[in-house]
PDB file of C-alpha atoms in Angstrom:
ATOM      1  CA  MET A   1     139.772  96.232  77.128  1.00 89.00           C
ATOM      2  CA  VAL A   2     142.472  97.051  74.597  1.00 93.00           C
ATOM      3  CA  LEU A   3     145.190  95.897  76.985  1.00 90.00           C
ATOM      4  CA  ILE A   4     143.350  92.677  77.771  1.00 92.00           C
ATOM      5  CA  GLY A   5     142.738  92.071  74.066  1.00 93.00           C
ATOM      6  CA  ALA A   6     146.435  92.614  73.322  1.00 93.00           C
ATOM      7  CA  GLY A   7     147.356  90.248  76.147  1.00 91.00           C
ATOM      8  CA  LEU A   8     144.998  87.594  74.815  1.00 91.00           C
ATOM      9  CA  SER A   9     146.446  87.896  71.323  1.00 92.00           C
ATOM     10  CA  ALA A  10     149.974  87.490  72.719  1.00 91.00           C
ATOM     11  CA  LEU A  11     149.194  84.192  74.471  1.00 91.00           C
ATOM     12  CA  PRO A  12     151.166  81.267  73.058  1.00 91.00           C
ATOM     13  CA  ARG A  13     148.802  79.129  71.004  1.00 92.00           C
ATOM     14  CA  ASP A  14     150.879  75.979  71.528  1.00 93.00           C
ATOM     15  CA  ALA A  15     150.135  76.004  75.276  1.00 90.00           C
ATOM     16  CA  LEU A  16     146.404  76.188  74.596  1.00 90.00           C
ATOM     17  CA  GLU A  17     146.603  73.442  71.981  1.00 92.00           C
ATOM     18  CA  ALA A  18     148.653  71.242  74.308  1.00 93.00           C
ATOM     19  CA  ALA A  19     146.045  71.614  77.029  1.00 92.00           C
ATOM     20  CA  ARG A  20     143.284  70.661  74.585  1.00 92.00           C
ATOM     21  CA  MET A  21     145.285  67.628  73.462  1.00 93.00           C
ATOM     22  CA  ASP A  22     145.673  66.579  77.107  1.00 92.00           C
ATOM     23  CA  GLY A  23     141.877  66.616  77.489  1.00 92.00           C
ATOM     24  CA  ALA A  24     141.298  69.865  79.332  1.00 91.00           C
ATOM     25  CA  ASN A  25     137.904  71.492  78.831  1.00 93.00           C
ATOM     26  CA  GLU A  26     137.531  75.204  78.090  1.00 93.00           C
ATOM     27  CA  TRP A  27     136.949  76.177  81.721  1.00 94.00           C
ATOM     28  CA  GLN A  28     140.138  74.400  82.810  1.00 93.00           C
ATOM     29  CA  ILE A  29     142.093  76.026  79.986  1.00 93.00           C
ATOM     30  CA  PHE A  30     140.788  79.435  81.004  1.00 93.00           C
ATOM     31  CA  ARG A  31     141.407  78.928  84.722  1.00 94.00           C
ATOM     32  CA  ARG A  32     144.767  77.156  84.621  1.00 93.00           C
ATOM     33  CA  ILE A  33     146.425  78.521  81.487  1.00 92.00           C
ATOM     34  CA  THR A  34     144.842  81.724  80.210  1.00 93.00           C
ATOM     35  CA  VAL A  35     144.445  83.552  83.536  1.00 94.00           C
ATOM     36  CA  PRO A  36     147.982  82.786  84.830  1.00 94.00           C
ATOM     37  CA  LEU A  37     149.527  83.835  81.515  1.00 93.00           C
ATOM     38  CA  LEU A  38     147.357  86.943  81.445  1.00 93.00           C
ATOM     39  CA  ALA A  39     148.006  87.815  85.130  1.00 90.00           C
ATOM     40  CA  PRO A  40     150.569  90.583  84.469  1.00 87.00           C
ATOM     41  CA  VAL A  41     148.200  92.348  82.072  1.00 90.00           C
ATOM     42  CA  LEU A  42     145.250  91.950  84.440  1.00 91.00           C
ATOM     43  CA  THR A  43     147.332  93.338  87.305  1.00 86.00           C
ATOM     44  CA  VAL A  44     148.292  96.441  85.325  1.00 85.00           C
ATOM     45  CA  VAL A  45     144.684  97.005  84.287  1.00 89.00           C
ATOM     46  CA  PHE A  46     143.410  96.524  87.847  1.00 87.00           C
ATOM     47  CA  VAL A  47     145.957  98.863  89.443  1.00 82.00           C
ATOM     48  CA  THR A  48     145.368 101.516  86.780  1.00 84.00           C
ATOM     49  CA  LEU A  49     141.613 101.317  87.320  1.00 85.00           C
ATOM     50  CA  VAL A  50     142.011 101.583  91.094  1.00 79.00           C
ATOM     51  CA  ILE A  51     144.153 104.716  90.718  1.00 77.00           C
ATOM     52  CA  ASN A  52     141.688 106.255  88.253  1.00 80.00           C
ATOM     53  CA  VAL A  53     138.695 105.508  90.484  1.00 77.00           C
ATOM     54  CA  MET A  54     140.423 107.121  93.451  1.00 72.00           C
ATOM     55  CA  LYS A  55     141.140 110.351  91.627  1.00 74.00           C
ATOM     56  CA  VAL A  56     137.978 110.729  89.528  1.00 79.00           C
ATOM     57  CA  PHE A  57     136.583 114.148  90.204  1.00 77.00           C
ATOM     58  CA  ASP A  58     135.580 115.969  87.069  1.00 78.00           C
ATOM     59  CA  LEU A  59     133.124 113.396  85.736  1.00 80.00           C
ATOM     60  CA  VAL A  60     131.180 113.148  88.965  1.00 80.00           C
ATOM     61  CA  TYR A  61     131.165 116.905  89.476  1.00 78.00           C
ATOM     62  CA  ILE A  62     130.050 117.747  85.940  1.00 82.00           C
ATOM     63  CA  ILE A  63     127.709 114.868  85.049  1.00 83.00           C
ATOM     64  CA  ALA A  64     125.743 114.544  88.289  1.00 78.00           C
ATOM     65  CA  PRO A  65     122.951 117.129  88.438  1.00 79.00           C
ATOM     66  CA  GLY A  66     122.718 119.418  91.466  1.00 74.00           C
ATOM     67  CA  PRO A  67     120.072 117.610  93.569  1.00 80.00           C
ATOM     68  CA  VAL A  68     121.758 114.206  93.354  1.00 79.00           C
ATOM     69  CA  GLN A  69     125.345 115.407  93.552  1.00 72.00           C
ATOM     70  CA  GLU A  70     125.571 114.566  97.261  1.00 74.00           C
ATOM     71  CA  ASP A  71     124.478 110.991  96.510  1.00 79.00           C
ATOM     72  CA  ALA A  72     126.975 110.641  93.638  1.00 78.00           C
ATOM     73  CA  THR A  73     129.984 111.870  95.576  1.00 80.00           C
ATOM     74  CA  VAL A  74     133.394 110.200  95.616  1.00 81.00           C
ATOM     75  CA  LEU A  75     136.359 110.930  97.856  1.00 82.00           C
ATOM     76  CA  ALA A  76     137.953 113.532  95.547  1.00 82.00           C
ATOM     77  CA  THR A  77     134.637 115.336  95.029  1.00 82.00           C
ATOM     78  CA  GLN A  78     133.929 115.333  98.755  1.00 83.00           C
ATOM     79  CA  MET A  79     137.397 116.759  99.405  1.00 85.00           C
ATOM     80  CA  TRP A  80     136.747 119.640  96.995  1.00 83.00           C
ATOM     81  CA  LEU A  81     133.227 120.309  98.263  1.00 83.00           C
ATOM     82  CA  VAL A  82     134.317 120.398 101.900  1.00 86.00           C
ATOM     83  CA  SER A  83     137.316 122.641 101.197  1.00 86.00           C
ATOM     84  CA  PHE A  84     136.157 125.018  98.472  1.00 84.00           C
ATOM     85  CA  GLY A  85     132.564 124.266  97.505  1.00 76.00           C
ATOM     86  CA  GLY A  86     130.881 126.077 100.352  1.00 76.00           C
ATOM     87  CA  GLY A  87     131.964 123.884 103.250  1.00 73.00           C
ATOM     88  CA  ASN A  88     134.837 126.190 104.218  1.00 79.00           C
ATOM     89  CA  ASN A  89     136.475 123.458 106.251  1.00 85.00           C
ATOM     90  CA  GLN A  90     140.005 123.278 104.849  1.00 88.00           C
ATOM     91  CA  GLY A  91     141.171 121.056 107.698  1.00 90.00           C
ATOM     92  CA  LEU A  92     138.735 118.279 106.819  1.00 90.00           C
ATOM     93  CA  GLY A  93     139.479 118.803 103.125  1.00 88.00           C
ATOM     94  CA  SER A  94     143.208 118.411 103.676  1.00 91.00           C
ATOM     95  CA  ALA A  95     142.598 115.313 105.809  1.00 93.00           C
ATOM     96  CA  LEU A  96     140.554 113.823 102.950  1.00 89.00           C
ATOM     97  CA  GLY A  97     143.369 114.741 100.554  1.00 88.00           C
ATOM     98  CA  VAL A  98     145.917 112.935 102.727  1.00 92.00           C
ATOM     99  CA  LEU A  99     143.586 109.925 102.946  1.00 90.00           C
ATOM    100  CA  LEU A 100     143.271 109.887  99.153  1.00 86.00           C
ATOM    101  CA  LEU A 101     147.048 110.084  98.845  1.00 88.00           C
ATOM    102  CA  LEU A 102     147.509 107.208 101.299  1.00 90.00           C
ATOM    103  CA  LEU A 103     145.040 105.106  99.325  1.00 85.00           C
ATOM    104  CA  VAL A 104     146.730 105.766  95.970  1.00 83.00           C
ATOM    105  CA  ILE A 105     150.401 105.427  97.039  1.00 88.00           C
ATOM    106  CA  PRO A 106     150.384 101.616  97.587  1.00 87.00           C
ATOM    107  CA  ALA A 107     148.942 101.052  94.122  1.00 81.00           C
ATOM    108  CA  MET A 108     151.527 103.368  92.587  1.00 83.00           C
ATOM    109  CA  VAL A 109     154.419 101.718  94.449  1.00 88.00           C
ATOM    110  CA  PHE A 110     153.197  98.304  93.357  1.00 84.00           C
ATOM    111  CA  ASN A 111     153.035  99.462  89.733  1.00 79.00           C
ATOM    112  CA  VAL A 112     156.509 101.044  89.828  1.00 85.00           C
ATOM    113  CA  ARG A 113     158.037  97.883  91.314  1.00 88.00           C
ATOM    114  CA  ARG A 114     156.393  95.739  88.666  1.00 82.00           C
ATOM    115  CA  PHE A 115     157.704  97.962  85.871  1.00 80.00           C
ATOM    116  CA  ARG A 116     161.231  97.953  87.299  1.00 88.00           C
ATOM    117  CA  ARG A 117     161.186  94.146  87.615  1.00 86.00           C
ATOM    118  CA  SER A 118     159.973  93.771  84.048  1.00 81.00           C
ATOM    119  CA  GLN A 119     162.768  96.027  82.742  1.00 84.00           C
ATOM    120  CA  ARG A 120     165.490  93.864  84.272  1.00 80.00           C
TER     121      ARG A 120
END
């Protein structure tokens, strides 16, 4: 929310005022001006959230009580439970780890490319 708030405060006010002077309503201003100008910030926030959701482990493992922990599982928690938490199936655990890596790598590559383009 902080990043989105900073992006909103950095929007050029003259573009919004020009759209209002041209007769655009608030929905049109939001859809055609605010969202396209805010797209880089929204992309960074989305990719960061996707990476964090993929690798969340500690919160699910600690917060979920014992009886409902199987229902509250995520990929990283399942990987740990299968490998070390009594499942004793390191092959399946390593396969889940590779799957998690394959799911996170495209988001990371996309983020790195965006940062390199913005530095040029």
